GROMACS .gro file of C-alpha atoms in nm:
model
  458
    1UNK     CA    1  17.318  12.468   7.092
    2UNK     CA    2  17.244  12.690   7.393
    3UNK     CA    3  17.107  12.571   7.725
    4UNK     CA    4  16.745  12.673   7.777
    5UNK     CA    5  16.700  12.515   8.121
    6UNK     CA    6  16.940  12.449   8.407
    7UNK     CA    7  16.862  12.264   8.730
    8UNK     CA    8  17.125  12.324   8.996
    9UNK     CA    9  17.146  12.121   9.319
   10UNK     CA   10  16.772  12.050   9.330
   11UNK     CA   11  16.646  11.874   9.642
   12UNK     CA   12  16.284  11.787   9.714
   13UNK     CA   13  16.136  11.612  10.016
   14UNK     CA   14  15.774  11.560  10.123
   15UNK     CA   15  15.859  11.420  10.465
   16UNK     CA   16  16.134  11.528  10.698
   17UNK     CA   17  16.456  11.345  10.619
   18UNK     CA   18  16.323  11.160  10.312
   19UNK     CA   19  16.435  11.313   9.982
   20UNK     CA   20  16.244  11.237   9.664
   21UNK     CA   21  16.506  11.430   9.464
   22UNK     CA   22  16.865  11.432   9.592
   23UNK     CA   23  17.103  11.719   9.492
   24UNK     CA   24  17.015  11.686   9.123
   25UNK     CA   25  17.190  11.877   8.844
   26UNK     CA   26  17.069  11.879   8.483
   27UNK     CA   27  17.088  12.102   8.176
   28UNK     CA   28  16.848  12.095   7.879
   29UNK     CA   29  16.941  12.240   7.542
   30UNK     CA   30  16.706  12.452   7.335
   31UNK     CA   31  16.510  12.239   7.086
   32UNK     CA   32  16.609  11.910   7.253
   33UNK     CA   33  16.375  11.618   7.320
   34UNK     CA   34  16.497  11.483   7.650
   35UNK     CA   35  16.338  11.189   7.833
   36UNK     CA   36  16.338  11.132   8.208
   37UNK     CA   37  16.334  10.753   8.241
   38UNK     CA   38  16.309  10.534   8.548
   39UNK     CA   39  16.092  10.301   8.755
   40UNK     CA   40  15.788  10.418   8.948
   41UNK     CA   41  15.886  10.629   9.247
   42UNK     CA   42  16.225  10.733   9.110
   43UNK     CA   43  16.136  11.104   9.118
   44UNK     CA   44  16.093  11.176   8.746
   45UNK     CA   45  15.735  11.310   8.770
   46UNK     CA   46  15.826  11.515   9.079
   47UNK     CA   47  16.110  11.668   8.880
   48UNK     CA   48  15.877  11.745   8.590
   49UNK     CA   49  15.625  11.906   8.826
   50UNK     CA   50  15.896  12.132   8.970
   51UNK     CA   51  15.996  12.242   8.620
   52UNK     CA   52  15.630  12.318   8.546
   53UNK     CA   53  15.578  12.503   8.874
   54UNK     CA   54  15.328  12.258   9.029
   55UNK     CA   55  15.580  12.168   9.301
   56UNK     CA   56  15.855  12.381   9.451
   57UNK     CA   57  16.205  12.255   9.537
   58UNK     CA   58  16.324  12.261   9.898
   59UNK     CA   59  16.660  12.384   9.777
   60UNK     CA   60  16.845  12.456   9.454
   61UNK     CA   61  16.755  12.669   9.155
   62UNK     CA   62  16.569  12.624   8.826
   63UNK     CA   63  16.705  12.861   8.562
   64UNK     CA   64  16.528  12.944   8.234
   65UNK     CA   65  16.765  13.139   8.007
   66UNK     CA   66  16.971  13.204   8.319
   67UNK     CA   67  16.682  13.349   8.522
   68UNK     CA   68  16.564  13.166   8.835
   69UNK     CA   69  16.199  13.060   8.796
   70UNK     CA   70  16.199  12.807   9.082
   71UNK     CA   71  15.944  12.997   9.291
   72UNK     CA   72  15.717  13.119   9.008
   73UNK     CA   73  15.363  12.975   8.977
   74UNK     CA   74  15.280  12.769   8.664
   75UNK     CA   75  15.094  13.051   8.486
   76UNK     CA   76  15.402  13.275   8.510
   77UNK     CA   77  15.628  13.027   8.333
   78UNK     CA   78  15.648  12.991   7.951
   79UNK     CA   79  15.606  12.616   8.001
   80UNK     CA   80  15.303  12.397   7.927
   81UNK     CA   81  15.227  12.043   8.042
   82UNK     CA   82  15.050  11.748   7.879
   83UNK     CA   83  14.931  11.535   8.170
   84UNK     CA   84  14.891  11.158   8.185
   85UNK     CA   85  14.509  11.190   8.195
   86UNK     CA   86  14.499  11.481   7.944
   87UNK     CA   87  14.263  11.693   8.167
   88UNK     CA   88  14.039  11.794   7.875
   89UNK     CA   89  13.713  11.976   7.945
   90UNK     CA   90  13.426  11.735   7.862
   91UNK     CA   91  13.172  12.021   7.833
   92UNK     CA   92  13.374  12.199   7.562
   93UNK     CA   93  13.420  12.093   7.199
   94UNK     CA   94  13.763  12.038   7.049
   95UNK     CA   95  13.801  12.397   6.928
   96UNK     CA   96  13.713  12.546   7.265
   97UNK     CA   97  13.938  12.301   7.451
   98UNK     CA   98  14.235  12.408   7.241
   99UNK     CA   99  14.142  12.778   7.250
  100UNK     CA  100  14.077  12.787   7.626
  101UNK     CA  101  14.414  12.932   7.730
  102UNK     CA  102  14.412  13.189   7.449
  103UNK     CA  103  14.065  13.309   7.549
  104UNK     CA  104  14.178  13.344   7.909
  105UNK     CA  105  14.445  13.582   7.781
  106UNK     CA  106  14.170  13.777   7.595
  107UNK     CA  107  14.342  13.733   7.260
  108UNK     CA  108  14.178  13.859   6.939
  109UNK     CA  109  13.920  13.609   6.806
  110UNK     CA  110  14.068  13.596   6.457
  111UNK     CA  111  14.417  13.535   6.593
  112UNK     CA  112  14.277  13.259   6.817
  113UNK     CA  113  14.110  13.100   6.513
  114UNK     CA  114  14.438  13.103   6.319
  115UNK     CA  115  14.638  12.958   6.606
  116UNK     CA  116  14.383  12.681   6.675
  117UNK     CA  117  14.369  12.593   6.306
  118UNK     CA  118  14.749  12.567   6.293
  119UNK     CA  119  14.757  12.352   6.610
  120UNK     CA  120  14.494  12.117   6.466
  121UNK     CA  121  14.703  12.084   6.150
  122UNK     CA  122  15.013  11.998   6.352
  123UNK     CA  123  14.832  11.716   6.536
  124UNK     CA  124  14.645  11.602   6.222
  125UNK     CA  125  14.294  11.677   6.351
  126UNK     CA  126  14.171  11.925   6.090
  127UNK     CA  127  13.791  11.921   6.069
  128UNK     CA  128  13.745  11.801   6.429
  129UNK     CA  129  13.675  12.148   6.571
  130UNK     CA  130  13.307  12.094   6.657
  131UNK     CA  131  13.334  11.737   6.784
  132UNK     CA  132  13.300  11.656   7.153
  133UNK     CA  133  13.581  11.514   7.360
  134UNK     CA  134  13.380  11.200   7.439
  135UNK     CA  135  13.354  11.115   7.068
  136UNK     CA  136  13.733  11.080   7.032
  137UNK     CA  137  13.956  10.777   7.075
  138UNK     CA  138  14.231  10.779   7.335
  139UNK     CA  139  14.492  10.863   7.073
  140UNK     CA  140  14.285  11.153   6.938
  141UNK     CA  141  14.230  11.290   7.291
  142UNK     CA  142  14.604  11.277   7.343
  143UNK     CA  143  14.653  11.484   7.028
  144UNK     CA  144  14.399  11.741   7.148
  145UNK     CA  145  14.591  11.770   7.477
  146UNK     CA  146  14.913  11.830   7.281
  147UNK     CA  147  14.738  12.087   7.057
  148UNK     CA  148  14.604  12.272   7.362
  149UNK     CA  149  14.959  12.289   7.500
  150UNK     CA  150  15.142  12.396   7.184
  151UNK     CA  151  14.883  12.657   7.079
  152UNK     CA  152  15.019  12.877   7.361
  153UNK     CA  153  15.364  12.857   7.198
  154UNK     CA  154  15.550  12.766   7.518
  155UNK     CA  155  15.927  12.759   7.522
  156UNK     CA  156  15.920  12.414   7.683
  157UNK     CA  157  15.656  12.140   7.653
  158UNK     CA  158  15.640  11.888   7.940
  159UNK     CA  159  15.481  11.548   7.873
  160UNK     CA  160  15.405  11.329   8.176
  161UNK     CA  161  15.360  10.969   8.053
  162UNK     CA  162  15.102  11.086   7.796
  163UNK     CA  163  15.078  10.746   7.621
  164UNK     CA  164  15.033  10.522   7.925
  165UNK     CA  165  14.657  10.471   7.865
  166UNK     CA  166  14.696  10.361   7.501
  167UNK     CA  167  14.734  10.009   7.364
  168UNK     CA  168  15.070   9.897   7.228
  169UNK     CA  169  14.998   9.964   6.861
  170UNK     CA  170  14.858  10.310   6.931
  171UNK     CA  171  15.156  10.389   7.156
  172UNK     CA  172  15.395  10.315   6.870
  173UNK     CA  173  15.195  10.533   6.632
  174UNK     CA  174  15.178  10.821   6.879
  175UNK     CA  175  15.551  10.796   6.953
  176UNK     CA  176  15.617  10.859   6.585
  177UNK     CA  177  15.370  11.150   6.585
  178UNK     CA  178  15.523  11.311   6.894
  179UNK     CA  179  15.870  11.281   6.742
  180UNK     CA  180  15.742  11.434   6.417
  181UNK     CA  181  15.566  11.719   6.603
  182UNK     CA  182  15.884  11.794   6.794
  183UNK     CA  183  16.093  11.807   6.479
  184UNK     CA  184  15.840  12.029   6.299
  185UNK     CA  185  15.788  12.269   6.590
  186UNK     CA  186  16.150  12.303   6.696
  187UNK     CA  187  16.026  12.330   7.056
  188UNK     CA  188  16.201  12.188   7.362
  189UNK     CA  189  16.026  11.873   7.488
  190UNK     CA  190  16.084  11.711   7.828
  191UNK     CA  191  15.919  11.370   7.834
  192UNK     CA  192  15.860  11.138   8.131
  193UNK     CA  193  15.816  10.762   8.096
  194UNK     CA  194  15.902  10.432   8.264
  195UNK     CA  195  15.897  10.255   7.924
  196UNK     CA  196  16.252  10.193   7.798
  197UNK     CA  197  16.143  10.124   7.440
  198UNK     CA  198  15.947  10.450   7.431
  199UNK     CA  199  16.250  10.643   7.557
  200UNK     CA  200  16.473  10.481   7.296
  201UNK     CA  201  16.232  10.560   7.012
  202UNK     CA  202  16.171  10.923   7.104
  203UNK     CA  203  16.474  11.079   7.263
  204UNK     CA  204  16.765  11.294   7.162
  205UNK     CA  205  16.895  11.228   7.512
  206UNK     CA  206  16.785  10.999   7.797
  207UNK     CA  207  16.825  11.073   8.167
  208UNK     CA  208  16.799  10.750   8.370
  209UNK     CA  209  16.686  10.806   8.729
  210UNK     CA  210  16.660  10.589   9.039
  211UNK     CA  211  16.574  10.692   9.394
  212UNK     CA  212  16.585  11.063   9.311
  213UNK     CA  213  16.935  11.048   9.163
  214UNK     CA  214  17.049  11.063   8.799
  215UNK     CA  215  17.224  10.734   8.725
  216UNK     CA  216  17.332  10.819   8.370
  217UNK     CA  217  17.247  11.056   8.088
  218UNK     CA  218  17.335  11.025   7.721
  219UNK     CA  219  17.208  10.946   7.372
  220UNK     CA  220  17.004  10.624   7.344
  221UNK     CA  221  17.291  10.427   7.189
  222UNK     CA  222  17.527  10.522   7.470
  223UNK     CA  223  17.275  10.432   7.741
  224UNK     CA  224  17.209  10.093   7.580
  225UNK     CA  225  17.561   9.991   7.476
  226UNK     CA  226  17.764  10.151   7.755
  227UNK     CA  227  17.559  10.168   8.079
  228UNK     CA  228  17.744  10.330   8.366
  229UNK     CA  229  17.637  10.084   8.636
  230UNK     CA  230  17.442   9.764   8.692
  231UNK     CA  231  17.116   9.948   8.760
  232UNK     CA  232  17.118  10.108   8.414
  233UNK     CA  233  17.240   9.786   8.251
  234UNK     CA  234  16.959   9.587   8.413
  235UNK     CA  235  16.685   9.848   8.367
  236UNK     CA  236  16.750   9.924   8.000
  237UNK     CA  237  16.656   9.626   7.785
  238UNK     CA  238  16.762   9.268   7.857
  239UNK     CA  239  17.117   9.203   7.969
  240UNK     CA  240  17.349   8.932   8.096
  241UNK     CA  241  17.550   9.064   8.393
  242UNK     CA  242  17.824   8.880   8.582
  243UNK     CA  243  18.047   8.975   8.875
  244UNK     CA  244  18.415   8.950   8.798
  245UNK     CA  245  18.767   9.090   8.824
  246UNK     CA  246  19.026   9.226   8.581
  247UNK     CA  247  19.309   8.972   8.572
  248UNK     CA  248  19.563   9.159   8.358
  249UNK     CA  249  19.572   9.414   8.078
  250UNK     CA  250  19.276   9.363   7.845
  251UNK     CA  251  19.152   9.049   8.023
  252UNK     CA  252  18.885   8.985   8.285
  253UNK     CA  253  18.750   8.679   8.458
  254UNK     CA  254  18.374   8.638   8.498
  255UNK     CA  255  18.115   8.363   8.452
  256UNK     CA  256  18.383   8.109   8.546
  257UNK     CA  257  18.616   8.191   8.255
  258UNK     CA  258  18.872   8.452   8.148
  259UNK     CA  259  18.784   8.662   7.843
  260UNK     CA  260  18.968   8.914   7.628
  261UNK     CA  261  18.810   9.259   7.673
  262UNK     CA  262  18.872   9.618   7.570
  263UNK     CA  263  18.913   9.732   7.930
  264UNK     CA  264  19.183   9.965   8.053
  265UNK     CA  265  19.098   9.901   8.419
  266UNK     CA  266  19.408   9.792   8.614
  267UNK     CA  267  19.454   9.431   8.723
  268UNK     CA  268  19.263   9.348   9.040
  269UNK     CA  269  18.976   9.588   8.966
  270UNK     CA  270  18.641   9.437   9.062
  271UNK     CA  271  18.392   9.469   8.780
  272UNK     CA  272  18.050   9.371   8.651
  273UNK     CA  273  18.058   9.244   8.293
  274UNK     CA  274  17.756   9.295   8.067
  275UNK     CA  275  17.672   9.149   7.728
  276UNK     CA  276  17.339   9.191   7.551
  277UNK     CA  277  17.154   8.873   7.441
  278UNK     CA  278  17.170   8.968   7.072
  279UNK     CA  279  17.550   8.985   7.096
  280UNK     CA  280  17.605   8.641   7.248
  281UNK     CA  281  17.729   8.398   6.981
  282UNK     CA  282  17.572   8.051   6.952
  283UNK     CA  283  17.796   7.770   6.826
  284UNK     CA  284  17.776   7.392   6.811
  285UNK     CA  285  17.859   7.229   7.144
  286UNK     CA  286  18.233   7.220   7.209
  287UNK     CA  287  18.313   7.502   6.966
  288UNK     CA  288  18.237   7.805   7.184
  289UNK     CA  289  18.406   7.953   7.487
  290UNK     CA  290  18.183   7.733   7.702
  291UNK     CA  291  17.896   7.486   7.675
  292UNK     CA  292  17.550   7.551   7.817
  293UNK     CA  293  17.234   7.342   7.857
  294UNK     CA  294  16.922   7.500   7.709
  295UNK     CA  295  16.646   7.549   7.968
  296UNK     CA  296  16.394   7.737   7.755
  297UNK     CA  297  16.314   7.876   7.408
  298UNK     CA  298  16.044   8.139   7.353
  299UNK     CA  299  15.961   8.258   7.003
  300UNK     CA  300  15.938   8.639   6.999
  301UNK     CA  301  15.849   8.689   6.633
  302UNK     CA  302  16.178   8.843   6.519
  303UNK     CA  303  16.394   8.602   6.719
  304UNK     CA  304  16.402   8.314   6.967
  305UNK     CA  305  16.478   8.406   7.328
  306UNK     CA  306  16.689   8.119   7.455
  307UNK     CA  307  16.785   8.066   7.819
  308UNK     CA  308  17.070   7.831   7.903
  309UNK     CA  309  17.269   7.730   8.211
  310UNK     CA  310  17.639   7.657   8.255
  311UNK     CA  311  17.753   7.562   8.602
  312UNK     CA  312  17.583   7.801   8.846
  313UNK     CA  313  17.529   8.068   8.581
  314UNK     CA  314  17.239   8.148   8.350
  315UNK     CA  315  17.254   8.332   8.019
  316UNK     CA  316  16.991   8.471   7.782
  317UNK     CA  317  17.065   8.452   7.408
  318UNK     CA  318  16.874   8.576   7.105
  319UNK     CA  319  16.892   8.335   6.814
  320UNK     CA  320  16.734   8.297   6.470
  321UNK     CA  321  16.643   7.931   6.507
  322UNK     CA  322  16.459   7.721   6.763
  323UNK     CA  323  16.677   7.520   7.002
  324UNK     CA  324  16.547   7.213   7.183
  325UNK     CA  325  16.517   7.235   7.559
  326UNK     CA  326  16.770   7.005   7.724
  327UNK     CA  327  17.015   7.021   7.435
  328UNK     CA  328  17.370   7.149   7.474
  329UNK     CA  329  17.496   7.448   7.277
  330UNK     CA  330  17.822   7.636   7.265
  331UNK     CA  331  17.819   8.007   7.347
  332UNK     CA  332  18.080   8.280   7.321
  333UNK     CA  333  18.107   8.642   7.431
  334UNK     CA  334  18.277   8.837   7.147
  335UNK     CA  335  18.535   9.079   7.281
  336UNK     CA  336  18.387   9.388   7.112
  337UNK     CA  337  18.049   9.336   7.284
  338UNK     CA  338  18.171   9.283   7.640
  339UNK     CA  339  18.109   9.596   7.845
  340UNK     CA  340  18.280   9.623   8.183
  341UNK     CA  341  18.153   9.843   8.465
  342UNK     CA  342  18.367   9.915   8.768
  343UNK     CA  343  18.220   9.769   9.086
  344UNK     CA  344  18.056  10.038   9.300
  345UNK     CA  345  18.273  10.047   9.612
  346UNK     CA  346  18.036  10.297   9.779
  347UNK     CA  347  17.771  10.030   9.837
  348UNK     CA  348  17.683   9.977  10.202
  349UNK     CA  349  17.919  10.235  10.353
  350UNK     CA  350  17.787  10.422  10.657
  351UNK     CA  351  17.944  10.670  10.900
  352UNK     CA  352  17.884  10.688  11.273
  353UNK     CA  353  18.010  10.795  11.616
  354UNK     CA  354  18.145  10.579  11.899
  355UNK     CA  355  17.970  10.571  12.237
  356UNK     CA  356  18.132  10.528  12.580
  357UNK     CA  357  18.025  10.161  12.596
  358UNK     CA  358  18.210  10.080  12.272
  359UNK     CA  359  17.902  10.066  12.052
  360UNK     CA  360  17.873  10.289  11.745
  361UNK     CA  361  17.566  10.492  11.652
  362UNK     CA  362  17.517  10.511  11.278
  363UNK     CA  363  17.239  10.723  11.131
  364UNK     CA  364  16.965  10.459  11.154
  365UNK     CA  365  17.118  10.170  11.350
  366UNK     CA  366  17.369  10.085  11.623
  367UNK     CA  367  17.647   9.824  11.601
  368UNK     CA  368  17.909   9.693  11.841
  369UNK     CA  369  18.255   9.638  11.682
  370UNK     CA  370  18.483   9.382  11.847
  371UNK     CA  371  18.654   9.492  12.166
  372UNK     CA  372  19.004   9.480  12.016
  373UNK     CA  373  18.911   9.723  11.739
  374UNK     CA  374  18.749   9.964  11.987
  375UNK     CA  375  19.041   9.953  12.230
  376UNK     CA  376  19.161  10.306  12.318
  377UNK     CA  377  18.892  10.470  12.099
  378UNK     CA  378  18.718  10.736  12.308
  379UNK     CA  379  18.352  10.829  12.283
  380UNK     CA  380  18.295  11.063  11.988
  381UNK     CA  381  18.542  10.886  11.758
  382UNK     CA  382  18.417  10.894  11.398
  383UNK     CA  383  18.397  10.551  11.237
  384UNK     CA  384  18.278  10.399  10.910
  385UNK     CA  385  18.126  10.056  10.866
  386UNK     CA  386  18.081   9.866  10.541
  387UNK     CA  387  17.978   9.523  10.419
  388UNK     CA  388  17.966   9.354  10.082
  389UNK     CA  389  17.627   9.273   9.922
  390UNK     CA  390  17.746   8.911   9.907
  391UNK     CA  391  17.785   8.912  10.287
  392UNK     CA  392  17.417   9.002  10.339
  393UNK     CA  393  17.106   8.788  10.334
  394UNK     CA  394  16.739   8.885  10.336
  395UNK     CA  395  16.481   8.756  10.582
  396UNK     CA  396  16.108   8.804  10.627
  397UNK     CA  397  16.166   8.801  11.003
  398UNK     CA  398  16.184   9.168  11.108
  399UNK     CA  399  16.393   9.075  11.414
  400UNK     CA  400  16.655   8.879  11.219
  401UNK     CA  401  16.853   9.167  11.070
  402UNK     CA  402  17.006   9.493  11.184
  403UNK     CA  403  16.766   9.704  10.970
  404UNK     CA  404  16.428   9.654  10.807
  405UNK     CA  405  16.277   9.798  10.490
  406UNK     CA  406  16.118   9.705  10.159
  407UNK     CA  407  16.263   9.580   9.833
  408UNK     CA  408  16.304   9.878   9.603
  409UNK     CA  409  16.508   9.736   9.311
  410UNK     CA  410  16.579   9.386   9.177
  411UNK     CA  411  16.876   9.309   8.949
  412UNK     CA  412  16.972   8.965   8.821
  413UNK     CA  413  17.351   8.915   8.817
  414UNK     CA  414  17.427   8.588   8.637
  415UNK     CA  415  17.390   8.345   8.926
  416UNK     CA  416  17.208   8.552   9.192
  417UNK     CA  417  16.988   8.854   9.251
  418UNK     CA  418  17.118   9.184   9.385
  419UNK     CA  419  16.856   9.384   9.574
  420UNK     CA  420  16.836   9.742   9.687
  421UNK     CA  421  16.645   9.750  10.013
  422UNK     CA  422  16.508  10.090  10.107
  423UNK     CA  423  16.521  10.110  10.484
  424UNK     CA  424  16.238  10.248  10.692
  425UNK     CA  425  16.432  10.575  10.720
  426UNK     CA  426  16.507  10.596  10.346
  427UNK     CA  427  16.864  10.461  10.359
  428UNK     CA  428  16.969  10.219  10.082
  429UNK     CA  429  17.116   9.874  10.155
  430UNK     CA  430  17.252   9.638   9.888
  431UNK     CA  431  17.215   9.265   9.942
  432UNK     CA  432  17.269   8.954   9.730
  433UNK     CA  433  17.033   8.659   9.753
  434UNK     CA  434  16.971   8.341   9.553
  435UNK     CA  435  16.597   8.368   9.617
  436UNK     CA  436  16.365   8.577   9.402
  437UNK     CA  437  16.180   8.822   9.625
  438UNK     CA  438  15.908   9.056   9.498
  439UNK     CA  439  15.915   9.431   9.461
  440UNK     CA  440  15.782   9.589   9.779
  441UNK     CA  441  15.840   9.283   9.999
  442UNK     CA  442  15.915   9.380  10.357
  443UNK     CA  443  16.247   9.230  10.464
  444UNK     CA  444  16.527   9.266  10.714
  445UNK     CA  445  16.892   9.278  10.610
  446UNK     CA  446  17.098   9.012  10.788
  447UNK     CA  447  17.477   9.046  10.806
  448UNK     CA  448  17.694   8.822  11.028
  449UNK     CA  449  17.882   9.026  11.290
  450UNK     CA  450  18.222   8.923  11.155
  451UNK     CA  451  18.135   9.051  10.806
  452UNK     CA  452  18.106   9.414  10.912
  453UNK     CA  453  18.425   9.605  10.832
  454UNK     CA  454  18.506   9.905  11.053
  455UNK     CA  455  18.760  10.179  11.001
  456UNK     CA  456  18.841  10.499  11.184
  457UNK     CA  457  18.776  10.827  11.005
  458UNK     CA  458  19.000  11.131  11.027
   0.00000   0.00000   0.00000
């Protein structure tokens, strides 16, 4: 299958020094339904707008069939967009809403009639031609917006969270209809959503984004079963994640116990281990790998969502039967369902330059390494500093830490929370904390002086 669209080294910023999209590369195959998935503010809608021509990249190229269209206006691109709020004309009936673009191109009336009729058939709205927009339900308006887009026969259809205003039942119905329309039309769809279930139901391929960077791309099964990092593991569905280390070939220690795994990471590799709740085995107490005390049981219709604690750790398990709160159960992590992710060693690594007084200016902060380390290092020496997330704490006192910012991402890792704090100058800082902060909370990142690790750069 040939590539229809290529994005090469795309960068987009709205304020100097703050990138919404960071050196992004992506290819889209002809006829594919690809979903851009991520939390609010991750850059997915900005990326969609650049593909559609409503925003222009600061750098990089957008290639359609190998030709750069990155600076073309929307009406010069064979690409149509279905917006979140549909943007239908309330003073026009359904027929005229759908036919609007064709009339602007001064197309023959009979050809317009045929194309509108076909579009109405595709979205299952035959006979609605003379009805007003205001007489339609939200789901029907969404179909009209899709019909208005596909009637122009674009090469690519962009859909920007088109189901966000619908109730849950209608969303599920419209997901099936969008998937069916895509399969029948054979058109390339690029879909934006923050809803993981929606992405799983619709997509040939999912692109998970965070902070303007692609975290992982792949088919839904790959994204769910084999996430590339803890952000994807935590964002997609429900997961149990634990810090750990590979002890020897095929074995890793996490959650206070050593388990057999399918890993080929060498011994000593720091990892995060993930297992989905539906894959955790429940046994009678004393018959599993470990015992846990049940702290909650919520009936979800198809299963019970059980939370349990063992030592300092917490685990979520999906079971068929109700379990009494306070009771003890056995749990096990079957080897084939344990997924190990290598610990990201690039967390909290920053480069800077030494001053004459022995301090070091990093991009957004200044630190003073100990005198012994700085001995004989002249001004201008390039240095790197790093610290572990576990060495950091968060404080609501803006003077307590070496940088301030707001909480951008929250991930629960077995016995603590790992936070991404977006600094005031857009830098990312990873910090562990036992306390549950809220998204957007303003915090400072506190690291004891002796926990900073310095090294000289070549």
